[in-house]
Amino acid sequence: MSLELSAIASSISPSATLGLNATVAQLRSQGVDVISLGAGEPDFDTPYHIRQAAKEAIDAGKTRYTDVSGIPELRKAIVDHIFEHKKLRYEPDEIIVSSGAKQAIVLALQAILDPQDEVILPSPYWISYTEMIKIAGGKPVFISTTPDTDFLPTPEQLAAAVTEHTKAIIINSPNNPTGNIWPRSLIAAAAELARKHDFFMISDEIYEDLCYDGYTHISPAQISDDAKQRTILVSGFSKAYAMTGWRMGYASGPRYVIKAMIALQSHATGNPNSITQYAALTALRAPQDCVMDMATCFARRRTLLLFLLAKNGLMPGAMPKGAFYMLLDIRPYLGKQLNGETVENDADFAAMLLEHGHVAVIPGTPFGASGFVRLSYAVNDIQIGEAIRRITAFVRSLQ
Ligand code: PMP
Ligand code: GLU
């Protein structure tokens, strides 16, 4: 025996998105005026009525263990919410409430993967998926895409990625980091492959409320009964209700899969936070104006950001249609220098921009998007304006 870490733990990198949050906080504590277009976190406060519900839950003594899968009222509210938004019928025992969508995705992967099972992951993808698949003992199989297809895979690419070891595909639409939205035809193509080769679809729908320019969100579970039976639908409260720190997400899916996820959760964390569950219940049961107000605000910021990028000759990787992210094409700056330092790759670009321009962005490579950096526009108009002014000055200073 030895005191070495496990092979899985040794293969896992810490989250670059959350890491950047910590770096920005540290720089700010040293008095550096940093604008962060980094980690994707709404800058709004959690709406008042949701905060109030949490306070009331504490005073009402809702402080004990709950059902591992979440309080029945909340699971029923999630059932109603999914039906109202997606016309999909689930029963409360086909729902699990977890400590964030993150935990729901890890549980889903742990529930279905055996060692060497493959999970198809179209690039660019959210940073955590690769590590989550590895945590669950599986193997990511990447599909590379380009700006020419708006960073969407083609049906042919999806088909080519399937092997006898394929256990699932992860679909994230609206997408982090590209902001793209899968059209119904592409989701249907994925569902048809899943039917033909008998694998799961994990659908991360956390940005479902943030779609712009008339684009709409489609869940693979909406394609057909067969597709619903093989979809594990994941969503949460972090983005729609500005509740990132509360840690509240959920999954719905086939009963036997949800049951396995509940068993895993019963040992890993037990129930999600009881107070947060009551806050989430109010979030779903109260009028949804706050969600729409925040979505309208993100839509306006996106328009402003795109206008300023175009005005300053900066190039989006593709037109973002949802979420609050987009990729910026930094390939024109590769090989250029500032004070003798060369921009060799997107990580150098992000590091030099932070050092010289005091703007935090995330390198594209950990998202499977080398040659790009991710901009999050979950910041106010003034910060967007100032960030683009600084980025423009930085790229003009490169020789
Ligand atoms: N999925 C995607 C695509 C995300 O960007 C995030 C980041 N918050 C999550 C899931 C996890 O969200 P939560 O805060 O609910 O864990
Ligand atoms: N998901 C957000 C992001 O991509 C928040 C940070 C994280 O959980 O990864 O920036």
Coordinates of N, CA and C in Angstrom, one line a residue, residues 117-204:
D117 N -17.0 2.8 -20.1 CA -18.2 3.3 -20.9 C -17.8 4.7 -21.4
E118 N -18.3 5.0 -22.6 CA -18.0 6.3 -23.3 C -19.2 7.2 -23.2
V119 N -18.9 8.5 -23.1 CA -19.9 9.5 -23.1 C -19.6 10.5 -24.2
I120 N -20.5 10.7 -25.2 CA -20.2 11.6 -26.3 C -20.4 13.0 -25.8
L121 N -19.4 13.8 -26.1 CA -19.3 15.2 -25.6 C -19.0 16.1 -26.8
P122 N -20.0 16.8 -27.4 CA -19.7 17.7 -28.5 C -18.9 18.9 -27.9
S123 N -17.8 19.3 -28.6 CA -17.0 20.4 -28.2 C -17.6 21.7 -28.9
P124 N -17.4 22.8 -28.3 CA -17.0 23.1 -27.0 C -18.0 22.7 -25.9
Y125 N -17.6 22.4 -24.8 CA -18.4 21.8 -23.7 C -18.1 22.6 -22.4
W126 N -19.0 22.5 -21.5 CA -18.8 23.1 -20.2 C -17.7 22.3 -19.5
I127 N -16.7 23.1 -18.9 CA -15.5 22.6 -18.3 C -15.7 21.3 -17.4
S128 N -16.8 21.3 -16.6 CA -16.9 20.3 -15.6 C -17.3 18.9 -16.2
Y129 N -17.9 18.9 -17.4 CA -18.3 17.6 -17.9 C -17.2 16.5 -18.0
T130 N -16.1 17.0 -18.5 CA -15.0 16.0 -18.7 C -14.6 15.4 -17.4
E131 N -14.5 16.2 -16.4 CA -14.0 15.8 -15.1 C -15.1 14.9 -14.4
M132 N -16.4 15.3 -14.6 CA -17.5 14.5 -14.1 C -17.5 13.1 -14.6
I133 N -17.3 13.0 -15.9 CA -17.3 11.7 -16.6 C -16.2 10.9 -16.0
K134 N -15.0 11.5 -15.8 CA -13.9 10.8 -15.3 C -14.2 10.3 -13.8
I135 N -14.8 11.2 -13.0 CA -15.1 10.9 -11.6 C -16.0 9.6 -11.6
A136 N -16.9 9.5 -12.6 CA -17.8 8.4 -12.6 C -17.2 7.2 -13.3
G137 N -15.9 7.3 -13.7 CA -15.2 6.2 -14.2 C -15.3 6.0 -15.7
G138 N -16.0 6.9 -16.4 CA -16.2 6.8 -17.8 C -15.1 7.6 -18.6
K139 N -15.4 7.6 -19.9 CA -14.4 8.1 -20.9 C -15.1 9.1 -21.8
P140 N -14.7 10.4 -21.8 CA -15.4 11.3 -22.8 C -14.9 11.1 -24.2
V141 N -15.8 11.1 -25.1 CA -15.5 11.0 -26.6 C -15.9 12.3 -27.2
F142 N -14.9 13.1 -27.7 CA -15.2 14.5 -28.1 C -15.5 14.5 -29.6
I143 N -16.4 15.5 -29.9 CA -16.7 15.8 -31.3 C -16.2 17.2 -31.5
S144 N -15.3 17.4 -32.5 CA -14.9 18.8 -32.6 C -15.7 19.5 -33.6
T145 N -16.0 20.8 -33.3 CA -16.9 21.6 -34.2 C -16.1 22.9 -34.5
T146 N -16.7 23.7 -35.4 CA -16.0 24.9 -35.8 C -17.1 26.1 -35.8
P147 N -16.6 27.3 -35.9 CA -17.5 28.4 -36.0 C -18.4 28.3 -37.3
D148 N -17.9 27.6 -38.3 CA -18.7 27.5 -39.6 C -20.1 26.8 -39.3
T149 N -20.2 26.0 -38.3 CA -21.5 25.3 -38.0 C -22.0 25.9 -36.7
D150 N -21.6 27.1 -36.4 CA -22.0 27.7 -35.1 C -21.6 26.9 -33.9
F151 N -20.5 26.1 -34.1 CA -20.1 25.2 -33.0 C -21.1 24.1 -32.7
L152 N -21.9 23.8 -33.7 CA -22.8 22.6 -33.5 C -22.3 21.4 -34.2
P153 N -22.5 20.2 -33.7 CA -22.0 19.0 -34.4 C -23.0 18.8 -35.5
T154 N -22.6 18.1 -36.6 CA -23.5 17.6 -37.6 C -24.1 16.3 -37.2
P155 N -25.2 15.9 -37.8 CA -25.8 14.6 -37.5 C -24.7 13.5 -37.9
E156 N -24.0 13.7 -38.9 CA -23.0 12.7 -39.4 C -21.9 12.6 -38.3
Q157 N -21.5 13.7 -37.7 CA -20.4 13.7 -36.7 C -21.0 12.9 -35.5
L158 N -22.2 13.1 -35.1 CA -22.8 12.4 -34.0 C -22.8 10.9 -34.2
A159 N -23.2 10.6 -35.4 CA -23.2 9.1 -35.8 C -21.8 8.5 -35.7
A160 N -20.8 9.3 -36.2 CA -19.4 8.7 -36.3 C -18.9 8.6 -34.9
A161 N -19.4 9.3 -33.9 CA -18.8 9.2 -32.5 C -19.3 8.0 -31.7
V162 N -20.4 7.3 -32.3 CA -21.0 6.2 -31.5 C -20.1 5.0 -31.7
T163 N -19.8 4.3 -30.6 CA -19.2 3.0 -30.7 C -20.0 2.0 -29.8
E164 N -19.5 0.8 -29.8 CA -20.2 -0.3 -28.9 C -20.1 0.1 -27.5
H165 N -19.2 1.0 -27.1 CA -19.1 1.4 -25.7 C -19.9 2.7 -25.3
T166 N -20.6 3.2 -26.3 CA -21.3 4.5 -26.0 C -22.4 4.2 -25.0
K167 N -22.4 5.0 -23.9 CA -23.5 4.8 -22.9 C -24.4 6.0 -22.8
A168 N -23.8 7.2 -23.3 CA -24.6 8.4 -23.2 C -24.0 9.5 -24.0
I169 N -24.9 10.5 -24.3 CA -24.4 11.7 -24.9 C -24.8 12.8 -23.9
I170 N -24.0 13.9 -23.8 CA -24.4 15.0 -23.0 C -24.8 16.2 -24.0
I171 N -26.0 16.6 -23.8 CA -26.5 17.7 -24.6 C -26.7 18.9 -23.7
N172 N -26.1 20.1 -24.1 CA -26.2 21.3 -23.2 C -26.7 22.4 -24.1
S173 N -28.0 22.7 -24.1 CA -28.5 23.7 -25.0 C -29.6 24.4 -24.2
P174 N -29.5 25.8 -24.2 CA -28.4 26.7 -24.6 C -27.1 26.3 -23.9
N175 N -26.1 26.6 -24.7 CA -24.8 26.0 -24.4 C -23.8 27.0 -23.6
N176 N -23.1 26.4 -22.7 CA -22.0 27.1 -22.1 C -20.8 26.3 -22.6
P177 N -19.9 27.0 -23.4 CA -19.6 28.4 -23.5 C -20.0 29.1 -24.7
T178 N -20.6 28.4 -25.7 CA -20.8 29.1 -27.0 C -22.0 30.0 -27.1
G179 N -23.0 29.7 -26.2 CA -24.3 30.3 -26.4 C -25.2 29.8 -27.5
N180 N -24.7 28.6 -28.1 CA -25.6 28.1 -29.2 C -26.8 27.3 -28.6
I181 N -27.8 27.2 -29.5 CA -29.0 26.4 -29.2 C -29.1 25.3 -30.2
W182 N -29.3 24.1 -29.8 CA -29.5 23.0 -30.7 C -30.9 23.1 -31.4
P183 N -31.0 23.1 -32.7 CA -32.3 23.1 -33.4 C -33.0 21.7 -33.1
R184 N -34.3 21.8 -33.3 CA -35.0 20.5 -33.1 C -34.5 19.4 -33.9
S185 N -34.1 19.7 -35.2 CA -33.7 18.6 -36.1 C -32.4 17.9 -35.6
L186 N -31.5 18.7 -34.9 CA -30.3 18.1 -34.4 C -30.6 17.2 -33.2
I187 N -31.5 17.8 -32.3 CA -31.8 17.0 -31.1 C -32.5 15.7 -31.6
A188 N -33.4 15.8 -32.6 CA -34.1 14.6 -33.1 C -33.0 13.6 -33.7
A189 N -32.0 14.1 -34.3 CA -31.0 13.2 -34.9 C -30.3 12.5 -33.7
A190 N -30.0 13.2 -32.7 CA -29.3 12.6 -31.5 C -30.2 11.5 -30.9
A191 N -31.5 11.9 -30.8 CA -32.5 10.9 -30.2 C -32.6 9.7 -31.0
E192 N -32.6 9.8 -32.3 CA -32.7 8.7 -33.2 C -31.5 7.7 -33.1
L193 N -30.3 8.4 -32.9 CA -29.1 7.5 -32.7 C -29.1 6.8 -31.4
A194 N -29.7 7.6 -30.3 CA -29.8 7.0 -29.0 C -30.7 5.8 -29.0
R195 N -31.8 5.9 -29.8 CA -32.7 4.8 -30.0 C -32.1 3.6 -30.7
K196 N -31.4 4.0 -31.8 CA -30.8 2.9 -32.6 C -29.8 2.1 -31.8
H197 N -28.9 2.9 -31.1 CA -27.8 2.2 -30.4 C -28.0 2.0 -28.9
D198 N -29.2 2.4 -28.5 CA -29.6 2.2 -27.1 C -28.7 2.8 -26.1
F199 N -28.6 4.1 -26.1 CA -27.9 4.8 -25.0 C -28.7 6.0 -24.5
F200 N -28.2 6.5 -23.3 CA -28.9 7.6 -22.6 C -28.5 9.0 -23.2
M201 N -29.4 10.0 -23.0 CA -29.1 11.3 -23.3 C -29.2 12.1 -21.9
I202 N -28.1 12.7 -21.6 CA -28.1 13.6 -20.4 C -28.3 15.0 -20.9
S203 N -29.4 15.6 -20.6 CA -29.7 17.0 -21.1 C -29.6 18.0 -20.0
D204 N -28.6 18.8 -20.1 CA -28.4 19.9 -19.1 C -29.1 21.1 -19.6

